[in-house]
PDB file of C-alpha atoms and ligand atoms in Angstrom:
ATOM      1  CA  MET A   9     -18.702  69.531-183.793  1.00  0.00           C
ATOM      2  CA  SER A  10     -21.202  72.124-182.688  1.00  0.00           C
ATOM      3  CA  GLY A  11     -24.511  70.640-181.716  1.00  0.00           C
ATOM      4  CA  ASP A  12     -26.307  73.409-183.684  1.00  0.00           C
ATOM      5  CA  THR A  13     -26.531  71.435-186.878  1.00  0.00           C
ATOM      6  CA  LEU A  14     -27.644  68.205-185.242  1.00  0.00           C
ATOM      7  CA  PRO A  15     -31.246  67.067-184.907  1.00  0.00           C
ATOM      8  CA  SER A  16     -32.623  66.991-181.345  1.00  0.00           C
ATOM      9  CA  THR A  17     -32.394  63.178-181.489  1.00  0.00           C
ATOM     10  CA  LEU A  18     -28.589  63.424-181.284  1.00  0.00           C
ATOM     11  CA  GLN A  19     -26.881  65.007-178.279  1.00  0.00           C
ATOM     12  CA  ALA A  20     -23.188  65.764-178.607  1.00  0.00           C
ATOM     13  CA  THR A  21     -20.782  66.519-175.764  1.00  0.00           C
ATOM     14  CA  ARG A  22     -17.061  66.026-175.255  1.00  0.00           C
ATOM     15  CA  ASP A  23     -14.522  65.122-172.620  1.00  0.00           C
ATOM     16  CA  GLY A  24     -11.084  66.276-173.780  1.00  0.00           C
ATOM     17  CA  ALA A  25     -10.176  64.472-176.982  1.00  0.00           C
ATOM     18  CA  VAL A  26     -13.150  62.097-176.726  1.00  0.00           C
ATOM     19  CA  ALA A  27     -16.487  63.136-178.233  1.00  0.00           C
ATOM     20  CA  ILE A  28     -19.637  61.564-176.847  1.00  0.00           C
ATOM     21  CA  LEU A  29     -22.701  61.190-179.034  1.00  0.00           C
ATOM     22  CA  ARG A  30     -25.979  60.080-177.509  1.00  0.00           C
ATOM     23  CA  LEU A  31     -28.946  58.757-179.457  1.00  0.00           C
ATOM     24  CA  SER A  32     -31.604  60.786-177.741  1.00  0.00           C
ATOM     25  CA  ARG A  33     -35.068  59.709-178.745  1.00  0.00           C
ATOM     26  CA  PRO A  34     -35.977  57.455-175.820  1.00  0.00           C
ATOM     27  CA  GLU A  35     -39.723  57.882-176.288  1.00  0.00           C
ATOM     28  CA  LYS A  36     -39.293  55.974-179.583  1.00  0.00           C
ATOM     29  CA  ARG A  37     -36.590  53.705-178.194  1.00  0.00           C
ATOM     30  CA  ASN A  38     -34.001  55.627-180.240  1.00  0.00           C
ATOM     31  CA  ALA A  39     -35.524  54.429-183.532  1.00  0.00           C
ATOM     32  CA  LEU A  40     -33.590  56.009-186.404  1.00  0.00           C
ATOM     33  CA  ASP A  41     -35.590  58.399-188.570  1.00  0.00           C
ATOM     34  CA  ASP A  42     -34.099  59.989-191.690  1.00  0.00           C
ATOM     35  CA  GLU A  43     -33.083  63.183-189.883  1.00  0.00           C
ATOM     36  CA  THR A  44     -31.146  61.185-187.290  1.00  0.00           C
ATOM     37  CA  VAL A  45     -29.361  59.104-189.927  1.00  0.00           C
ATOM     38  CA  LYS A  46     -28.411  62.251-191.854  1.00  0.00           C
ATOM     39  CA  GLY A  47     -27.327  63.844-188.571  1.00  0.00           C
ATOM     40  CA  LEU A  48     -25.047  60.886-187.843  1.00  0.00           C
ATOM     41  CA  ARG A  49     -23.403  61.367-191.220  1.00  0.00           C
ATOM     42  CA  ARG A  50     -22.843  65.075-190.680  1.00  0.00           C
ATOM     43  CA  TYR A  51     -21.557  64.536-187.158  1.00  0.00           C
ATOM     44  CA  PHE A  52     -18.912  62.016-188.197  1.00  0.00           C
ATOM     45  CA  MET A  53     -17.937  63.986-191.327  1.00  0.00           C
ATOM     46  CA  ASP A  54     -17.465  67.223-189.374  1.00  0.00           C
ATOM     47  CA  LEU A  55     -15.617  66.008-186.279  1.00  0.00           C
ATOM     48  CA  PRO A  56     -13.187  68.694-185.132  1.00  0.00           C
ATOM     49  CA  GLU A  57      -9.541  67.852-185.644  1.00  0.00           C
ATOM     50  CA  GLU A  58      -8.793  67.722-181.906  1.00  0.00           C
ATOM     51  CA  ILE A  59     -11.271  64.853-181.429  1.00  0.00           C
ATOM     52  CA  ARG A  60      -9.366  61.559-181.373  1.00  0.00           C
ATOM     53  CA  ALA A  61     -12.131  59.051-180.498  1.00  0.00           C
ATOM     54  CA  VAL A  62     -15.919  58.907-180.230  1.00  0.00           C
ATOM     55  CA  VAL A  63     -18.217  57.114-177.786  1.00  0.00           C
ATOM     56  CA  LEU A  64     -21.730  56.392-179.067  1.00  0.00           C
ATOM     57  CA  HIS A  65     -24.496  55.426-176.668  1.00  0.00           C
ATOM     58  CA  GLY A  66     -28.260  55.545-176.300  1.00  0.00           C
ATOM     59  CA  GLU A  67     -30.559  57.336-173.874  1.00  0.00           C
ATOM     60  CA  GLY A  68     -33.224  55.410-171.986  1.00  0.00           C
ATOM     61  CA  ALA A  69     -33.626  51.663-171.593  1.00  0.00           C
ATOM     62  CA  HIS A  70     -32.466  50.677-175.104  1.00  0.00           C
ATOM     63  CA  PHE A  71     -29.540  51.383-177.387  1.00  0.00           C
ATOM     64  CA  CYS A  72     -31.640  51.499-180.555  1.00  0.00           C
ATOM     65  CA  ALA A  73     -34.860  49.957-181.909  1.00  0.00           C
ATOM     66  CA  GLY A  74     -33.601  50.212-185.499  1.00  0.00           C
ATOM     67  CA  LEU A  75     -35.223  51.861-188.478  1.00  0.00           C
ATOM     68  CA  ASP A  76     -38.136  54.130-187.618  1.00  0.00           C
ATOM     69  CA  LEU A  77     -40.704  51.913-189.261  1.00  0.00           C
ATOM     70  CA  GLY A  78     -42.823  54.967-190.048  1.00  0.00           C
ATOM     71  CA  GLU A  79     -40.198  56.012-192.612  1.00  0.00           C
ATOM     72  CA  VAL A  80     -40.905  53.045-194.900  1.00  0.00           C
ATOM     73  CA  THR A  81     -44.601  52.554-194.213  1.00  0.00           C
ATOM     74  CA  GLY A  82     -46.379  53.286-197.499  1.00  0.00           C
ATOM     75  CA  ALA A  83     -43.225  52.867-199.591  1.00  0.00           C
ATOM     76  CA  THR A  84     -44.016  51.870-203.161  1.00  0.00           C
ATOM     77  CA  ASP A  85     -41.204  53.538-205.094  1.00  0.00           C
ATOM     78  CA  LEU A  86     -38.310  51.165-205.781  1.00  0.00           C
ATOM     79  CA  HIS A  87     -35.856  53.909-206.661  1.00  0.00           C
ATOM     80  CA  ARG A  88     -36.596  55.842-203.455  1.00  0.00           C
ATOM     81  CA  GLY A  89     -36.116  52.628-201.511  1.00  0.00           C
ATOM     82  CA  ILE A  90     -32.631  52.114-202.957  1.00  0.00           C
ATOM     83  CA  LEU A  91     -31.678  55.726-202.265  1.00  0.00           C
ATOM     84  CA  HIS A  92     -32.997  55.440-198.703  1.00  0.00           C
ATOM     85  CA  SER A  93     -30.809  52.419-198.015  1.00  0.00           C
ATOM     86  CA  GLN A  94     -27.825  54.157-199.622  1.00  0.00           C
ATOM     87  CA  MET A  95     -28.347  57.141-197.351  1.00  0.00           C
ATOM     88  CA  TRP A  96     -27.860  54.790-194.392  1.00  0.00           C
ATOM     89  CA  HIS A  97     -24.794  53.281-196.083  1.00  0.00           C
ATOM     90  CA  ARG A  98     -23.202  56.706-196.470  1.00  0.00           C
ATOM     91  CA  ALA A  99     -23.837  57.612-192.844  1.00  0.00           C
ATOM     92  CA  PHE A 100     -22.464  54.352-191.462  1.00  0.00           C
ATOM     93  CA  HIS A 101     -19.531  54.499-193.887  1.00  0.00           C
ATOM     94  CA  GLU A 102     -18.522  57.773-192.219  1.00  0.00           C
ATOM     95  CA  ILE A 103     -18.455  55.915-188.895  1.00  0.00           C
ATOM     96  CA  GLN A 104     -16.593  52.801-190.023  1.00  0.00           C
ATOM     97  CA  PHE A 105     -14.082  54.479-192.316  1.00  0.00           C
ATOM     98  CA  GLY A 106     -13.781  57.849-190.602  1.00  0.00           C
ATOM     99  CA  ARG A 107     -10.736  59.406-189.018  1.00  0.00           C
ATOM    100  CA  VAL A 108     -11.222  58.219-185.428  1.00  0.00           C
ATOM    101  CA  PRO A 109     -12.132  55.008-183.596  1.00  0.00           C
ATOM    102  CA  VAL A 110     -15.734  54.728-182.445  1.00  0.00           C
ATOM    103  CA  PHE A 111     -16.754  52.866-179.281  1.00  0.00           C
ATOM    104  CA  SER A 112     -20.425  51.937-178.854  1.00  0.00           C
ATOM    105  CA  VAL A 113     -22.189  51.148-175.589  1.00  0.00           C
ATOM    106  CA  LEU A 114     -24.937  48.590-176.117  1.00  0.00           C
ATOM    107  CA  HIS A 115     -27.788  48.064-173.692  1.00  0.00           C
ATOM    108  CA  GLY A 116     -31.363  46.836-173.980  1.00  0.00           C
ATOM    109  CA  ALA A 117     -32.545  46.429-177.569  1.00  0.00           C
ATOM    110  CA  VAL A 118     -29.803  46.389-180.209  1.00  0.00           C
ATOM    111  CA  VAL A 119     -32.238  45.655-182.939  1.00  0.00           C
ATOM    112  CA  GLY A 120     -32.405  45.788-186.737  1.00  0.00           C
ATOM    113  CA  GLY A 121     -30.824  49.044-187.860  1.00  0.00           C
ATOM    114  CA  GLY A 122     -29.571  49.511-184.295  1.00  0.00           C
ATOM    115  CA  PHE A 123     -27.485  46.347-184.697  1.00  0.00           C
ATOM    116  CA  GLU A 124     -26.364  47.643-188.110  1.00  0.00           C
ATOM    117  CA  LEU A 125     -25.300  50.918-186.509  1.00  0.00           C
ATOM    118  CA  ALA A 126     -23.419  49.093-183.751  1.00  0.00           C
ATOM    119  CA  ALA A 127     -21.692  46.927-186.374  1.00  0.00           C
ATOM    120  CA  SER A 128     -20.305  50.020-188.078  1.00  0.00           C
ATOM    121  CA  THR A 129     -18.495  51.048-184.876  1.00  0.00           C
ATOM    122  CA  HIS A 130     -15.082  49.607-184.084  1.00  0.00           C
ATOM    123  CA  VAL A 131     -15.404  48.454-180.490  1.00  0.00           C
ATOM    124  CA  ARG A 132     -18.697  47.345-178.942  1.00  0.00           C
ATOM    125  CA  ILE A 133     -19.116  47.324-175.178  1.00  0.00           C
ATOM    126  CA  ALA A 134     -22.270  45.433-174.225  1.00  0.00           C
ATOM    127  CA  GLU A 135     -24.004  45.735-170.879  1.00  0.00           C
ATOM    128  CA  LYS A 136     -25.671  42.588-169.574  1.00  0.00           C
ATOM    129  CA  SER A 137     -29.121  43.960-170.461  1.00  0.00           C
ATOM    130  CA  ALA A 138     -28.228  44.076-174.173  1.00  0.00           C
ATOM    131  CA  TYR A 139     -29.951  41.762-176.607  1.00  0.00           C
ATOM    132  CA  TYR A 140     -29.621  41.480-180.352  1.00  0.00           C
ATOM    133  CA  ALA A 141     -32.376  40.875-182.893  1.00  0.00           C
ATOM    134  CA  LEU A 142     -32.964  41.253-186.613  1.00  0.00           C
ATOM    135  CA  PRO A 143     -36.767  41.409-186.804  1.00  0.00           C
ATOM    136  CA  GLU A 144     -36.749  42.393-190.477  1.00  0.00           C
ATOM    137  CA  GLY A 145     -38.220  38.970-191.278  1.00  0.00           C
ATOM    138  CA  GLN A 146     -41.277  39.614-189.102  1.00  0.00           C
ATOM    139  CA  ARG A 147     -41.704  43.126-190.557  1.00  0.00           C
ATOM    140  CA  GLY A 148     -41.455  41.907-194.169  1.00  0.00           C
ATOM    141  CA  ILE A 149     -38.389  43.992-194.934  1.00  0.00           C
ATOM    142  CA  PHE A 150     -34.641  43.404-195.203  1.00  0.00           C
ATOM    143  CA  LEU A 151     -31.433  44.791-193.784  1.00  0.00           C
ATOM    144  CA  GLY A 152     -30.686  48.150-195.410  1.00  0.00           C
ATOM    145  CA  GLY A 153     -28.025  49.833-193.297  1.00  0.00           C
ATOM    146  CA  GLY A 154     -25.092  47.712-194.411  1.00  0.00           C
ATOM    147  CA  GLY A 155     -25.955  44.939-191.972  1.00  0.00           C
ATOM    148  CA  SER A 156     -25.742  42.153-194.544  1.00  0.00           C
ATOM    149  CA  VAL A 157     -22.145  43.158-195.174  1.00  0.00           C
ATOM    150  CA  ARG A 158     -21.049  43.915-191.619  1.00  0.00           C
ATOM    151  CA  ILE A 159     -23.004  41.664-189.259  1.00  0.00           C
ATOM    152  CA  PRO A 160     -22.054  38.309-190.886  1.00  0.00           C
ATOM    153  CA  ARG A 161     -18.426  39.384-190.582  1.00  0.00           C
ATOM    154  CA  LEU A 162     -18.966  39.679-186.832  1.00  0.00           C
ATOM    155  CA  ILE A 163     -21.185  36.703-186.018  1.00  0.00           C
ATOM    156  CA  GLY A 164     -21.273  34.608-189.217  1.00  0.00           C
ATOM    157  CA  VAL A 165     -23.848  34.141-191.967  1.00  0.00           C
ATOM    158  CA  ALA A 166     -25.523  31.175-190.224  1.00  0.00           C
ATOM    159  CA  ARG A 167     -26.330  33.172-187.079  1.00  0.00           C
ATOM    160  CA  VAL A 168     -27.655  36.092-189.127  1.00  0.00           C
ATOM    161  CA  GLN A 169     -29.873  33.684-191.055  1.00  0.00           C
ATOM    162  CA  ASP A 170     -31.128  32.164-187.791  1.00  0.00           C
ATOM    163  CA  LEU A 171     -31.925  35.606-186.302  1.00  0.00           C
ATOM    164  CA  MET A 172     -33.695  36.753-189.462  1.00  0.00           C
ATOM    165  CA  LEU A 173     -35.578  33.546-190.233  1.00  0.00           C
ATOM    166  CA  THR A 174     -36.747  32.609-186.757  1.00  0.00           C
ATOM    167  CA  GLY A 175     -36.927  35.919-184.901  1.00  0.00           C
ATOM    168  CA  ARG A 176     -34.495  34.535-182.347  1.00  0.00           C
ATOM    169  CA  THR A 177     -32.753  37.003-180.065  1.00  0.00           C
ATOM    170  CA  LEU A 178     -29.216  36.714-178.726  1.00  0.00           C
ATOM    171  CA  SER A 179     -28.528  37.639-175.124  1.00  0.00           C
ATOM    172  CA  ALA A 180     -25.578  39.846-174.233  1.00  0.00           C
ATOM    173  CA  GLU A 181     -23.650  36.741-173.165  1.00  0.00           C
ATOM    174  CA  GLU A 182     -24.480  34.908-176.411  1.00  0.00           C
ATOM    175  CA  GLY A 183     -23.563  38.020-178.395  1.00  0.00           C
ATOM    176  CA  GLN A 184     -20.238  38.252-176.625  1.00  0.00           C
ATOM    177  CA  ILE A 185     -19.397  34.629-177.455  1.00  0.00           C
ATOM    178  CA  ALA A 186     -20.632  35.032-181.048  1.00  0.00           C
ATOM    179  CA  GLY A 187     -18.510  38.150-181.674  1.00  0.00           C
ATOM    180  CA  ALA A 188     -21.186  40.852-181.580  1.00  0.00           C
ATOM    181  CA  SER A 189     -19.353  42.622-178.748  1.00  0.00           C
ATOM    182  CA  GLN A 190     -15.722  42.738-177.624  1.00  0.00           C
ATOM    183  CA  TYR A 191     -16.518  43.653-173.995  1.00  0.00           C
ATOM    184  CA  LEU A 192     -19.310  42.562-171.654  1.00  0.00           C
ATOM    185  CA  VAL A 193     -19.881  44.628-168.521  1.00  0.00           C
ATOM    186  CA  GLU A 194     -22.449  45.017-165.761  1.00  0.00           C
ATOM    187  CA  ASP A 195     -25.538  47.128-166.361  1.00  0.00           C
ATOM    188  CA  GLY A 196     -24.748  50.811-166.044  1.00  0.00           C
ATOM    189  CA  ALA A 197     -20.992  50.286-166.435  1.00  0.00           C
ATOM    190  CA  GLY A 198     -20.814  50.552-170.230  1.00  0.00           C
ATOM    191  CA  LEU A 199     -20.289  54.274-170.645  1.00  0.00           C
ATOM    192  CA  ALA A 200     -17.442  54.419-168.121  1.00  0.00           C
ATOM    193  CA  LYS A 201     -15.777  51.416-169.769  1.00  0.00           C
ATOM    194  CA  ALA A 202     -16.189  52.947-173.225  1.00  0.00           C
ATOM    195  CA  MET A 203     -14.694  56.242-172.013  1.00  0.00           C
ATOM    196  CA  GLU A 204     -11.729  54.416-170.473  1.00  0.00           C
ATOM    197  CA  LEU A 205     -11.086  52.544-173.732  1.00  0.00           C
ATOM    198  CA  ALA A 206     -11.683  55.574-175.947  1.00  0.00           C
ATOM    199  CA  LYS A 207      -9.196  57.630-173.926  1.00  0.00           C
ATOM    200  CA  LYS A 208      -6.583  54.914-174.415  1.00  0.00           C
ATOM    201  CA  ALA A 209      -7.225  54.840-178.163  1.00  0.00           C
ATOM    202  CA  ALA A 210      -7.163  58.641-178.303  1.00  0.00           C
ATOM    203  CA  GLY A 211      -3.607  58.485-176.959  1.00  0.00           C
ATOM    204  CA  ASN A 212      -2.362  56.355-179.860  1.00  0.00           C
ATOM    205  CA  ALA A 213      -0.546  57.812-182.835  1.00  0.00           C
ATOM    206  CA  ALA A 214      -3.136  59.245-185.221  1.00  0.00           C
ATOM    207  CA  MET A 215      -1.568  57.446-188.192  1.00  0.00           C
ATOM    208  CA  THR A 216      -1.799  54.077-186.450  1.00  0.00           C
ATOM    209  CA  ASN A 217      -5.460  54.634-185.598  1.00  0.00           C
ATOM    210  CA  PHE A 218      -6.076  55.690-189.184  1.00  0.00           C
ATOM    211  CA  ALA A 219      -4.394  52.512-190.439  1.00  0.00           C
ATOM    212  CA  VAL A 220      -6.367  50.317-188.046  1.00  0.00           C
ATOM    213  CA  ILE A 221      -9.642  51.850-189.197  1.00  0.00           C
ATOM    214  CA  ASN A 222      -8.945  52.326-192.887  1.00  0.00           C
ATOM    215  CA  ALA A 223      -6.198  49.935-193.966  1.00  0.00           C
ATOM    216  CA  LEU A 224      -6.772  46.875-191.787  1.00  0.00           C
ATOM    217  CA  PRO A 225     -10.334  46.070-192.945  1.00  0.00           C
ATOM    218  CA  HIS A 226      -9.293  46.335-196.603  1.00  0.00           C
ATOM    219  CA  ILE A 227      -6.222  44.180-196.034  1.00  0.00           C
ATOM    220  CA  ALA A 228      -8.272  41.578-194.175  1.00  0.00           C
ATOM    221  CA  GLU A 229     -10.711  41.363-197.124  1.00  0.00           C
ATOM    222  CA  ALA A 230      -8.022  41.348-199.830  1.00  0.00           C
ATOM    223  CA  ASN A 231      -6.409  38.326-201.420  1.00  0.00           C
ATOM    224  CA  PRO A 232      -3.259  37.510-199.436  1.00  0.00           C
ATOM    225  CA  ALA A 233      -0.819  38.785-202.064  1.00  0.00           C
ATOM    226  CA  THR A 234      -2.553  42.179-202.209  1.00  0.00           C
ATOM    227  CA  GLY A 235      -2.906  42.160-198.443  1.00  0.00           C
ATOM    228  CA  PHE A 236       0.775  41.523-197.770  1.00  0.00           C
ATOM    229  CA  PHE A 237       1.804  44.219-200.226  1.00  0.00           C
ATOM    230  CA  THR A 238      -0.663  46.778-198.860  1.00  0.00           C
ATOM    231  CA  GLU A 239       0.483  45.984-195.336  1.00  0.00           C
ATOM    232  CA  SER A 240       4.102  46.640-196.286  1.00  0.00           C
ATOM    233  CA  LEU A 241       3.121  50.058-197.663  1.00  0.00           C
ATOM    234  CA  MET A 242       1.095  50.919-194.572  1.00  0.00           C
ATOM    235  CA  ALA A 243       3.895  49.768-192.285  1.00  0.00           C
ATOM    236  CA  ALA A 244       6.411  51.992-194.072  1.00  0.00           C
ATOM    237  CA  ILE A 245       4.058  54.983-194.020  1.00  0.00           C
ATOM    238  CA  ALA A 246       3.412  54.587-190.283  1.00  0.00           C
ATOM    239  CA  GLU A 247       6.981  53.978-189.134  1.00  0.00           C
ATOM    240  CA  THR A 248       8.442  56.943-190.972  1.00  0.00           C
ATOM    241  CA  THR A 249       6.163  59.507-189.304  1.00  0.00           C
ATOM    242  CA  PRO A 250       7.888  61.797-186.767  1.00  0.00           C
ATOM    243  CA  GLU A 251       5.389  60.677-184.136  1.00  0.00           C
ATOM    244  CA  ALA A 252       6.311  57.010-184.591  1.00  0.00           C
ATOM    245  CA  GLN A 253      10.014  57.860-184.479  1.00  0.00           C
ATOM    246  CA  GLN A 254       9.545  59.745-181.207  1.00  0.00           C
ATOM    247  CA  ARG A 255       7.519  56.906-179.681  1.00  0.00           C
ATOM    248  CA  LEU A 256      10.115  54.308-180.690  1.00  0.00           C
ATOM    249  CA  ARG A 257      12.924  56.365-179.137  1.00  0.00           C
ATOM    250  CA  ASP A 258      10.812  56.849-175.999  1.00  0.00           C
ATOM    251  CA  PHE A 259      10.587  53.091-175.550  1.00  0.00           C
ATOM    252  CA  LEU A 260      14.241  52.378-176.234  1.00  0.00           C
ATOM    253  CA  GLU A 261      15.295  55.178-173.879  1.00  0.00           C
ATOM    254  CA  LYS A 262      12.964  53.846-171.118  1.00  0.00           C
ATOM    255  CA  ARG A 263      10.486  56.706-171.189  1.00  0.00           C
ATOM    256  CA  ALA A 264       7.520  54.697-172.489  1.00  0.00           C
ATOM    257  CA  ALA A 265       5.316  52.176-170.729  1.00  0.00           C
ATOM    258  CA  LYS A 266       5.932  48.459-171.229  1.00  0.00           C
ATOM    259  CA  VAL A 267       3.143  46.106-172.221  1.00  0.00           C
ATOM    260  CA  ILE A 268       1.411  45.115-169.002  1.00  0.00           C
ATOM    261  CA  HIS A 269      -0.970  42.152-168.938  1.00  0.00           C
ATOM    262  CA  THR A 270      -3.917  42.547-166.594  1.00  0.00           C
ATOM    263  CA  GLN A 271      -6.772  40.055-166.441  1.00  0.00           C
ATOM    264  CA  LYS A 272      -9.979  41.843-167.494  1.00  0.00           C
TER     265      LYS A 272
HETATM  266  C1  1HE B 311     -40.903  52.567-182.859  1.00  0.00           C
HETATM  267  C2  1HE B 311     -39.884  51.632-183.154  1.00  0.00           C
HETATM  268  C3  1HE B 311     -39.422  51.567-184.483  1.00  0.00           C
HETATM  269  C4  1HE B 311     -40.348  51.506-181.049  1.00  0.00           C
HETATM  270  N1  1HE B 311     -39.985  52.375-185.381  1.00  0.00           N
HETATM  271  N2  1HE B 311     -41.429  53.352-183.790  1.00  0.00           N
HETATM  272  N3  1HE B 311     -37.294  47.532-185.469  1.00  0.00           N
HETATM  273  C5  1HE B 311     -38.183  46.750-184.855  1.00  0.00           C
HETATM  274  O1  1HE B 311     -38.912  46.004-185.466  1.00  0.00           O
HETATM  275  C6  1HE B 311     -38.239  46.917-183.351  1.00  0.00           C
HETATM  276  C7  1HE B 311     -39.582  47.496-182.973  1.00  0.00           C
HETATM  277  N4  1HE B 311     -39.597  47.873-181.558  1.00  0.00           N
HETATM  278  C8  1HE B 311     -39.793  46.972-180.575  1.00  0.00           C
HETATM  279  O2  1HE B 311     -39.873  45.779-180.770  1.00  0.00           O
HETATM  280  C9  1HE B 311     -39.959  47.546-179.184  1.00  0.00           C
HETATM  281  O3  1HE B 311     -40.290  48.920-179.308  1.00  0.00           O
HETATM  282  C10 1HE B 311     -38.689  47.424-178.299  1.00  0.00           C
HETATM  283  C11 1HE B 311     -38.457  45.954-177.950  1.00  0.00           C
HETATM  284  C12 1HE B 311     -37.451  47.976-179.001  1.00  0.00           C
HETATM  285  C13 1HE B 311     -38.918  48.229-177.000  1.00  0.00           C
HETATM  286  O4  1HE B 311     -40.142  47.824-176.391  1.00  0.00           O
HETATM  287  P1  1HE B 311     -40.858  48.781-175.345  1.00  0.00           P
HETATM  288  O5  1HE B 311     -42.010  48.019-174.776  1.00  0.00           O
HETATM  289  O6  1HE B 311     -39.848  49.329-174.405  1.00  0.00           O
HETATM  290  O7  1HE B 311     -41.377  50.053-176.189  1.00  0.00           O
HETATM  291  P2  1HE B 311     -42.651  50.192-177.135  1.00  0.00           P
HETATM  292  O8  1HE B 311     -43.881  50.474-176.307  1.00  0.00           O
HETATM  293  O9  1HE B 311     -42.758  49.065-178.085  1.00  0.00           O
HETATM  294  O10 1HE B 311     -42.250  51.479-177.999  1.00  0.00           O
HETATM  295  C14 1HE B 311     -42.356  52.803-177.484  1.00  0.00           C
HETATM  296  C15 1HE B 311     -42.696  53.698-178.645  1.00  0.00           C
HETATM  297  O11 1HE B 311     -41.664  53.654-179.601  1.00  0.00           O
HETATM  298  C16 1HE B 311     -43.938  53.222-179.377  1.00  0.00           C
HETATM  299  O12 1HE B 311     -44.603  54.363-179.909  1.00  0.00           O
HETATM  300  P3  1HE B 311     -45.849  55.038-179.149  1.00  0.00           P
HETATM  301  O13 1HE B 311     -46.228  56.177-180.030  1.00  0.00           O
HETATM  302  O14 1HE B 311     -46.894  53.946-179.067  1.00  0.00           O
HETATM  303  O15 1HE B 311     -45.357  55.447-177.794  1.00  0.00           O
HETATM  304  C17 1HE B 311     -43.393  52.411-180.518  1.00  0.00           C
HETATM  305  O16 1HE B 311     -44.275  52.336-181.621  1.00  0.00           O
HETATM  306  C18 1HE B 311     -42.170  53.229-180.868  1.00  0.00           C
HETATM  307  N5  1HE B 311     -41.155  52.440-181.550  1.00  0.00           N
HETATM  308  N6  1HE B 311     -39.561  50.988-182.010  1.00  0.00           N
HETATM  309  C19 1HE B 311     -40.954  53.240-185.042  1.00  0.00           C
HETATM  310  N7  1HE B 311     -38.443  50.747-184.836  1.00  0.00           N
HETATM  311  C20 1HE B 311     -32.048  50.362-192.720  1.00  0.00           C
HETATM  312  S1  1HE B 311     -33.003  48.985-192.648  1.00  0.00           S
HETATM  313  C21 1HE B 311     -33.154  48.540-190.984  1.00  0.00           C
HETATM  314  C22 1HE B 311     -34.340  47.664-190.801  1.00  0.00           C
HETATM  315  C23 1HE B 311     -34.754  47.597-189.373  1.00  0.00           C
HETATM  316  O17 1HE B 311     -34.241  48.250-188.509  1.00  0.00           O
HETATM  317  S2  1HE B 311     -36.022  46.496-189.060  1.00  0.00           S
HETATM  318  C24 1HE B 311     -36.222  46.525-187.339  1.00  0.00           C
HETATM  319  C25 1HE B 311     -37.130  47.626-186.890  1.00  0.00           C
END
């Protein structure tokens, strides 16, 4: 999308079919103010059709310090509070259930709403400097960006309770073991790794990526009977597309790559 409609806290570039979005408010540790959250929503809603994957990363020493605490200081209106949280939900919904896979590069603080943002992306690549925290308990507030739904599904309710009750942080290594990230790389190597992975995903059939992003999470949450039935529908939709048919013929006629296992 054109950067014209984005706030200055979001910098958008692209490399072929991969769009790169940078949280760009390092002087505030990429804390998310309302304009940035609304900008995220617009960005993911308006992605040009030729974009097939997105890489999200943060400028400066930290991925994201979470909610800009100035936005809720002085809040006394319950209704506004609900609407504020729902604004975050809508923005992160566009990321999680959008058209393309989103790869996030995590470094330094991945904190509060920053962790919630990361949890709405599909693949998280953590650098060794990354650490995770949910300091809502210390601030007297609660998760509001969908984190109570998404983060327990990654690391479990018990870990979320520990982080929120005790102020504990998880290191990048602990986060990797717990399920916060799928990849753990050296400091400074995250963006290159995310680009490599995003380019691979961008080369997949669009319908398969759509199914992975939009059907799989619903199937995984459904009761098994509904899940099996929905899967059968999705399988039939995917395999009957011309693109799938071409790819299947390419394999059978030795034009497509085999599965190659490399230790990574
Ligand atoms: C901020 C924020 C912020 C930094 N809102 N202004 N999030 C938190 O509780 C995390 C709060 N932030 C921190 O603990 C630290 O800033 C960091 C560990 C992330 C980084 O430390 P450091 O030493 O590199 O930076 P700093 O000096 O603390 O911050 C630099 C500036 O950014 C400073 O402002 P300045 O005017 O004095 O220069 C900070 O005040 C400002 N800053 N983080 C506002 N978060 C939808 S609900 C989600 C609920 C949550 O996200 S709760 C968790 C909020």
